[in-house]
mmCIF file of C-alpha atoms in Angstrom:
data_model
loop_
_atom_site.group_PDB
_atom_site.id
_atom_site.type_symbol
_atom_site.label_atom_id
_atom_site.label_comp_id
_atom_site.label_asym_id
_atom_site.label_seq_id
_atom_site.Cartn_x
_atom_site.Cartn_y
_atom_site.Cartn_z
ATOM 1 C CA MET A 1 173.251 111.769 141.395
ATOM 2 C CA ILE A 2 176.272 112.735 140.122
ATOM 3 C CA ARG A 3 177.341 116.284 140.457
ATOM 4 C CA MET A 4 180.372 117.953 138.366
ATOM 5 C CA ALA A 5 183.165 119.166 140.699
ATOM 6 C CA SER A 6 183.911 121.845 137.782
ATOM 7 C CA GLY A 7 181.287 122.844 134.671
ATOM 8 C CA TRP A 8 184.006 122.752 132.180
ATOM 9 C CA PHE A 9 183.700 119.370 131.072
ATOM 10 C CA TYR A 10 180.256 120.283 129.911
ATOM 11 C CA LEU A 11 181.605 123.219 128.533
ATOM 12 C CA SER A 12 183.024 120.603 126.350
ATOM 13 C CA CYS A 13 181.246 118.191 125.410
ATOM 14 C CA LEU A 14 178.680 121.692 123.992
ATOM 15 C CA LEU A 15 182.264 122.716 121.914
ATOM 16 C CA LEU A 16 182.585 119.119 120.814
ATOM 17 C CA GLY A 17 178.799 118.794 119.820
ATOM 18 C CA SER A 18 179.013 122.259 118.177
ATOM 19 C CA LEU A 19 181.721 121.149 116.158
ATOM 20 C CA GLY A 20 180.993 117.639 115.201
ATOM 21 C CA SER A 21 177.700 119.390 113.897
ATOM 22 C CA MET A 22 179.615 121.925 111.946
ATOM 23 C CA CYS A 23 181.959 119.478 110.487
ATOM 24 C CA ILE A 24 179.438 117.211 109.163
ATOM 25 C CA LEU A 25 177.189 120.520 107.866
ATOM 26 C CA PHE A 26 179.757 121.604 106.005
ATOM 27 C CA THR A 27 181.240 119.011 104.375
ATOM 28 C CA ILE A 28 177.268 118.368 103.626
ATOM 29 C CA TYR A 29 177.456 122.418 102.375
ATOM 30 C CA TRP A 30 180.442 121.989 99.448
ATOM 31 C CA MET A 31 179.378 119.048 98.353
ATOM 32 C CA GLN A 32 175.731 119.715 97.849
ATOM 33 C CA TYR A 33 176.885 123.747 96.215
ATOM 34 C CA TRP A 34 180.255 123.707 95.202
ATOM 35 C CA ARG A 35 180.336 120.089 94.059
ATOM 36 C CA GLY A 36 176.932 119.082 92.295
ATOM 37 C CA GLY A 37 174.626 117.247 95.539
ATOM 38 C CA PHE A 38 174.650 113.586 95.403
ATOM 39 C CA ALA A 39 173.917 110.846 93.127
ATOM 40 C CA TRP A 40 174.037 106.320 93.829
ATOM 41 C CA ASN A 41 175.084 105.551 90.014
ATOM 42 C CA GLY A 42 178.590 105.436 89.836
ATOM 43 C CA SER A 43 179.231 109.525 89.051
ATOM 44 C CA ILE A 44 180.759 112.684 90.823
ATOM 45 C CA TYR A 45 177.828 112.889 92.573
ATOM 46 C CA MET A 46 178.476 109.267 94.123
ATOM 47 C CA PHE A 47 182.250 109.946 94.703
ATOM 48 C CA ASN A 48 180.340 114.075 97.155
ATOM 49 C CA TRP A 49 179.215 110.884 99.834
ATOM 50 C CA HIS A 50 182.607 109.650 100.924
ATOM 51 C CA PRO A 51 183.957 113.110 101.801
ATOM 52 C CA VAL A 52 180.610 113.096 103.761
ATOM 53 C CA LEU A 53 181.050 109.929 105.093
ATOM 54 C CA MET A 54 183.592 109.382 106.658
ATOM 55 C CA VAL A 55 184.224 112.450 108.005
ATOM 56 C CA ALA A 56 180.360 112.162 109.633
ATOM 57 C CA GLY A 57 182.086 108.381 110.597
ATOM 58 C CA MET A 58 186.296 108.295 110.995
ATOM 59 C CA VAL A 59 186.005 111.570 113.143
ATOM 60 C CA VAL A 60 182.743 112.876 114.373
ATOM 61 C CA PHE A 61 180.491 109.976 115.798
ATOM 62 C CA TYR A 62 184.368 107.801 116.448
ATOM 63 C CA GLY A 63 185.639 111.324 118.502
ATOM 64 C CA GLY A 64 182.282 110.837 120.430
ATOM 65 C CA ALA A 65 181.923 106.864 120.673
ATOM 66 C CA SER A 66 185.401 107.460 122.182
ATOM 67 C CA LEU A 67 184.871 109.790 124.575
ATOM 68 C CA VAL A 68 181.171 107.831 126.294
ATOM 69 C CA TYR A 69 184.527 107.107 129.617
ATOM 70 C CA ARG A 70 184.271 110.487 130.076
ATOM 71 C CA LEU A 71 180.712 111.120 130.651
ATOM 72 C CA PRO A 72 180.517 111.544 134.834
ATOM 73 C CA GLN A 73 177.301 109.580 134.639
ATOM 74 C CA SER A 74 179.519 106.505 133.795
ATOM 75 C CA TRP A 75 181.448 106.974 136.463
ATOM 76 C CA VAL A 76 179.340 104.677 139.094
ATOM 77 C CA GLY A 77 176.845 101.570 138.719
ATOM 78 C CA PRO A 78 177.192 98.517 136.340
ATOM 79 C CA ARG A 79 179.586 99.529 133.356
ATOM 80 C CA LEU A 80 178.002 96.818 130.990
ATOM 81 C CA PRO A 81 174.923 99.941 130.014
ATOM 82 C CA TRP A 82 178.130 102.080 129.435
ATOM 83 C CA LYS A 83 180.246 99.360 127.367
ATOM 84 C CA LEU A 84 177.058 98.849 125.370
ATOM 85 C CA LEU A 85 176.745 101.792 124.403
ATOM 86 C CA HIS A 86 180.793 103.012 123.575
ATOM 87 C CA ALA A 87 180.562 99.865 121.177
ATOM 88 C CA ALA A 88 176.878 101.077 119.688
ATOM 89 C CA LEU A 89 178.386 104.173 119.128
ATOM 90 C CA HIS A 90 181.728 102.513 117.386
ATOM 91 C CA LEU A 91 179.714 100.050 114.956
ATOM 92 C CA ILE A 92 177.621 103.502 113.610
ATOM 93 C CA ALA A 93 180.405 105.135 112.586
ATOM 94 C CA PHE A 94 182.846 101.537 111.588
ATOM 95 C CA ILE A 95 178.984 100.881 109.433
ATOM 96 C CA LEU A 96 179.401 104.791 108.021
ATOM 97 C CA THR A 97 182.930 104.425 106.994
ATOM 98 C CA VAL A 98 182.178 101.367 104.997
ATOM 99 C CA VAL A 99 179.515 102.879 103.016
ATOM 100 C CA GLY A 100 181.297 106.089 102.816
ATOM 101 C CA LEU A 101 184.576 103.668 101.102
ATOM 102 C CA VAL A 102 182.071 102.043 98.741
ATOM 103 C CA ALA A 103 181.349 104.718 97.738
ATOM 104 C CA VAL A 104 184.605 106.121 96.723
ATOM 105 C CA PHE A 105 185.584 102.892 95.607
ATOM 106 C CA THR A 106 182.589 102.183 92.998
ATOM 107 C CA PHE A 107 183.328 105.478 91.344
ATOM 108 C CA HIS A 108 186.690 104.949 91.411
ATOM 109 C CA ASN A 109 186.016 101.667 89.589
ATOM 110 C CA HIS A 110 182.599 102.910 87.172
ATOM 111 C CA GLY A 111 185.206 105.596 85.491
ATOM 112 C CA ARG A 112 188.594 103.434 85.344
ATOM 113 C CA ILE A 113 190.180 105.612 88.394
ATOM 114 C CA ALA A 114 193.236 103.833 90.045
ATOM 115 C CA ASN A 115 192.575 102.728 94.065
ATOM 116 C CA LEU A 116 194.979 103.427 97.416
ATOM 117 C CA TYR A 117 197.600 105.285 95.646
ATOM 118 C CA SER A 118 197.642 108.692 96.758
ATOM 119 C CA LEU A 119 198.785 109.330 100.287
ATOM 120 C CA HIS A 120 195.725 110.011 101.268
ATOM 121 C CA SER A 121 193.999 106.479 100.513
ATOM 122 C CA TRP A 122 197.046 104.582 102.227
ATOM 123 C CA LEU A 123 196.505 106.941 104.968
ATOM 124 C CA GLY A 124 192.458 106.503 104.897
ATOM 125 C CA ILE A 125 193.282 102.871 104.521
ATOM 126 C CA THR A 126 194.875 101.987 107.015
ATOM 127 C CA ALA A 127 193.038 104.215 109.902
ATOM 128 C CA VAL A 128 190.156 101.578 108.410
ATOM 129 C CA PHE A 129 191.949 98.761 108.891
ATOM 130 C CA LEU A 130 193.238 99.609 113.205
ATOM 131 C CA PHE A 131 189.309 100.354 113.081
ATOM 132 C CA ALA A 132 188.423 97.043 112.234
ATOM 133 C CA CYS A 133 190.465 95.557 114.312
ATOM 134 C CA GLN A 134 190.381 97.609 116.946
ATOM 135 C CA TRP A 135 186.551 97.326 117.233
ATOM 136 C CA CYS A 136 186.857 92.956 117.511
ATOM 137 C CA LEU A 137 189.005 93.050 119.958
ATOM 138 C CA GLY A 138 187.280 95.570 122.389
ATOM 139 C CA PHE A 139 184.128 93.319 121.834
ATOM 140 C CA ALA A 140 185.502 91.032 122.487
ATOM 141 C CA VAL A 141 187.531 90.765 124.986
ATOM 142 C CA PHE A 142 185.976 94.000 127.129
ATOM 143 C CA LEU A 143 182.437 93.546 126.657
ATOM 144 C CA LEU A 144 182.558 89.719 126.410
ATOM 145 C CA PRO A 145 183.053 88.057 129.516
ATOM 146 C CA TRP A 146 185.349 85.778 129.051
ATOM 147 C CA ALA A 147 188.210 87.629 129.150
ATOM 148 C CA SER A 148 190.366 87.889 132.684
ATOM 149 C CA MET A 149 190.749 91.248 134.755
ATOM 150 C CA TRP A 150 194.862 90.792 134.041
ATOM 151 C CA LEU A 151 193.783 90.371 130.007
ATOM 152 C CA ARG A 152 192.034 93.735 130.115
ATOM 153 C CA SER A 153 194.239 94.553 132.406
ATOM 154 C CA LEU A 154 196.287 94.123 130.225
ATOM 155 C CA LEU A 155 195.119 95.106 127.153
ATOM 156 C CA LYS A 156 193.260 98.792 128.087
ATOM 157 C CA PRO A 157 196.701 100.601 127.737
ATOM 158 C CA ILE A 158 196.825 99.877 124.487
ATOM 159 C CA HIS A 159 193.391 100.081 123.347
ATOM 160 C CA VAL A 160 193.752 103.122 125.012
ATOM 161 C CA PHE A 161 196.851 104.078 122.749
ATOM 162 C CA PHE A 162 194.629 102.930 119.310
ATOM 163 C CA GLY A 163 191.701 104.688 119.703
ATOM 164 C CA ALA A 164 194.032 108.002 120.188
ATOM 165 C CA ALA A 165 196.263 106.243 117.025
ATOM 166 C CA ILE A 166 193.471 106.460 114.961
ATOM 167 C CA LEU A 167 192.336 108.663 115.215
ATOM 168 C CA SER A 168 194.651 111.310 114.561
ATOM 169 C CA LEU A 169 195.192 108.659 111.387
ATOM 170 C CA SER A 170 191.386 109.890 110.593
ATOM 171 C CA ILE A 171 192.256 113.625 111.187
ATOM 172 C CA ALA A 172 195.532 113.453 109.164
ATOM 173 C CA SER A 173 193.493 111.204 105.739
ATOM 174 C CA VAL A 174 190.522 113.837 106.455
ATOM 175 C CA ILE A 175 192.948 117.721 105.871
ATOM 176 C CA SER A 176 195.137 115.482 102.715
ATOM 177 C CA GLY A 177 191.443 114.683 101.066
ATOM 178 C CA ILE A 178 190.373 118.091 101.449
ATOM 179 C CA ASN A 179 194.258 119.222 100.007
ATOM 180 C CA GLU A 180 193.516 116.291 97.484
ATOM 181 C CA LYS A 181 189.356 116.852 96.298
ATOM 182 C CA LEU A 182 190.467 120.489 95.904
ATOM 183 C CA PHE A 183 193.846 120.190 93.627
ATOM 184 C CA PHE A 184 191.980 117.738 91.761
ATOM 185 C CA SER A 185 188.870 119.431 91.406
ATOM 186 C CA LEU A 186 190.023 123.102 90.768
ATOM 187 C CA LYS A 187 193.358 122.027 88.961
ATOM 188 C CA ASN A 188 191.939 123.476 85.477
ATOM 189 C CA THR A 189 189.737 126.456 85.886
ATOM 190 C CA THR A 190 189.564 130.466 86.212
ATOM 191 C CA ARG A 191 189.931 130.769 89.715
ATOM 192 C CA PRO A 192 192.858 127.872 90.387
ATOM 193 C CA TYR A 193 193.344 127.381 94.035
ATOM 194 C CA ASN A 194 196.335 129.001 94.858
ATOM 195 C CA SER A 195 194.507 131.940 93.917
ATOM 196 C CA LEU A 196 192.192 130.703 96.735
ATOM 197 C CA PRO A 197 188.645 131.261 95.432
ATOM 198 C CA SER A 198 185.782 131.077 97.719
ATOM 199 C CA GLU A 199 184.903 126.863 97.292
ATOM 200 C CA ALA A 200 189.512 127.023 98.303
ATOM 201 C CA VAL A 201 188.883 128.875 101.910
ATOM 202 C CA PHE A 202 184.962 126.683 102.440
ATOM 203 C CA ALA A 203 186.246 123.718 101.866
ATOM 204 C CA ASN A 204 190.442 124.914 104.522
ATOM 205 C CA SER A 205 187.640 126.345 106.790
ATOM 206 C CA THR A 206 185.822 123.156 106.865
ATOM 207 C CA GLY A 207 189.375 121.610 107.627
ATOM 208 C CA MET A 208 190.210 123.537 110.630
ATOM 209 C CA LEU A 209 187.756 122.523 111.309
ATOM 210 C CA VAL A 210 188.295 118.870 111.593
ATOM 211 C CA VAL A 211 191.589 119.941 113.619
ATOM 212 C CA ALA A 212 189.906 121.741 116.403
ATOM 213 C CA PHE A 213 186.825 118.616 116.851
ATOM 214 C CA GLY A 214 190.011 116.695 117.077
ATOM 215 C CA LEU A 215 191.817 118.077 119.401
ATOM 216 C CA LEU A 216 189.448 118.974 121.150
ATOM 217 C CA VAL A 217 188.409 115.422 121.640
ATOM 218 C CA LEU A 218 192.098 114.452 122.765
ATOM 219 C CA TYR A 219 192.522 116.607 124.973
ATOM 220 C CA ILE A 220 189.572 115.226 126.484
ATOM 221 C CA LEU A 221 190.788 111.793 126.562
ATOM 222 C CA LEU A 222 194.222 113.173 127.471
ATOM 223 C CA ALA A 223 193.153 115.787 130.812
ATOM 224 C CA SER A 224 193.528 113.060 133.536
ATOM 225 C CA SER A 225 190.773 115.249 136.420
ATOM 226 C CA TRP A 226 188.111 113.671 132.895
ATOM 227 C CA LYS A 227 189.038 109.934 132.823
ATOM 228 C CA ARG A 228 187.187 107.293 134.877
ATOM 229 C CA PRO A 229 188.420 107.020 138.854
ATOM 230 C CA GLU A 230 190.503 104.916 139.835
ATOM 231 C CA PRO A 231 189.023 103.319 143.094
ATOM 232 C CA GLY A 232 189.780 104.781 145.799
ATOM 233 C CA ILE A 233 191.530 107.606 143.626
ATOM 234 C CA LEU A 234 190.571 111.247 142.586
ATOM 235 C CA THR A 235 191.487 114.112 141.164
ATOM 236 C CA ASP A 236 191.502 117.471 142.167
ATOM 237 C CA ARG A 237 188.334 118.275 139.612
ATOM 238 C CA GLN A 238 186.482 115.265 139.679
ATOM 239 C CA THR A 239 184.037 114.410 142.631
ATOM 240 C CA HIS A 240 184.562 113.293 146.275
ATOM 241 C CA CYS A 241 182.522 109.652 146.279
ATOM 242 C CA GLN A 242 180.879 108.079 149.741
ATOM 243 C CA VAL A 243 178.190 105.367 149.224
ATOM 244 C CA PRO A 244 175.921 105.093 151.766
ATOM 245 C CA SER A 245 172.801 102.478 151.862
ATOM 246 C CA SER A 246 170.751 104.709 150.325
ATOM 247 C CA ARG A 247 171.552 106.484 147.768
ATOM 248 C CA LEU A 248 175.118 108.039 146.575
ATOM 249 C CA LEU A 249 176.063 111.101 148.200
ATOM 250 C CA CYS A 250 178.938 112.940 145.133
ATOM 251 C CA LEU A 251 180.777 115.849 147.313
ATOM 252 C CA VAL A 252 182.380 118.172 145.386
ATOM 253 C CA GLY A 253 186.997 117.491 146.141
ATOM 254 C CA LYS A 254 188.828 119.978 147.524
#
């Protein structure tokens, strides 16, 4: 049984789960309360699925999947179950993302609205394209058994870098999308965006939650003390592991 030297990691995970849930629930509430709810008929209510699914897929599930190898339980024993979990969570994130794209493209085509003209859409489609490439490369190189250790060692830093880069692009896309949606929705109302009506306050707050979630994911990813240790190398916060014949003993490092 693994014992963690510091409870900060698990506290961060608890906070992360709370922030992720709030990001999704706040987006659902925004679309339901102020934008009329959901449908799948090509109308504006079909568009409302887009922000919910993109936040859930490209931010929350993607961020959670990225942290699988930060769990101390993944530091020992066979890696294959953790690789499968990592790939499966990312696949769920990608499926949610594709459905979210179908919703927005169907709405645009039904209403004869141009596609992919805004900075928001450019950021988003770039993130999705890189995500697809990243998942396929990760599946082919790190999950299938054919790749050599030399190739995996060569590609691992690239895989890690693009993982963080895709999350950053996703956050930028979500923030620009929230801003764009508010500008369009509140343009001809009695209380425009610049008067900060309640919908704008709520949506801006949702954007800040997304930023907070993303920053916490990036912090956990970059914190060296929470990375899977290389054999024989441990940091101050990681456990000092010794493996006797019967069981694994993890002692607190000094």
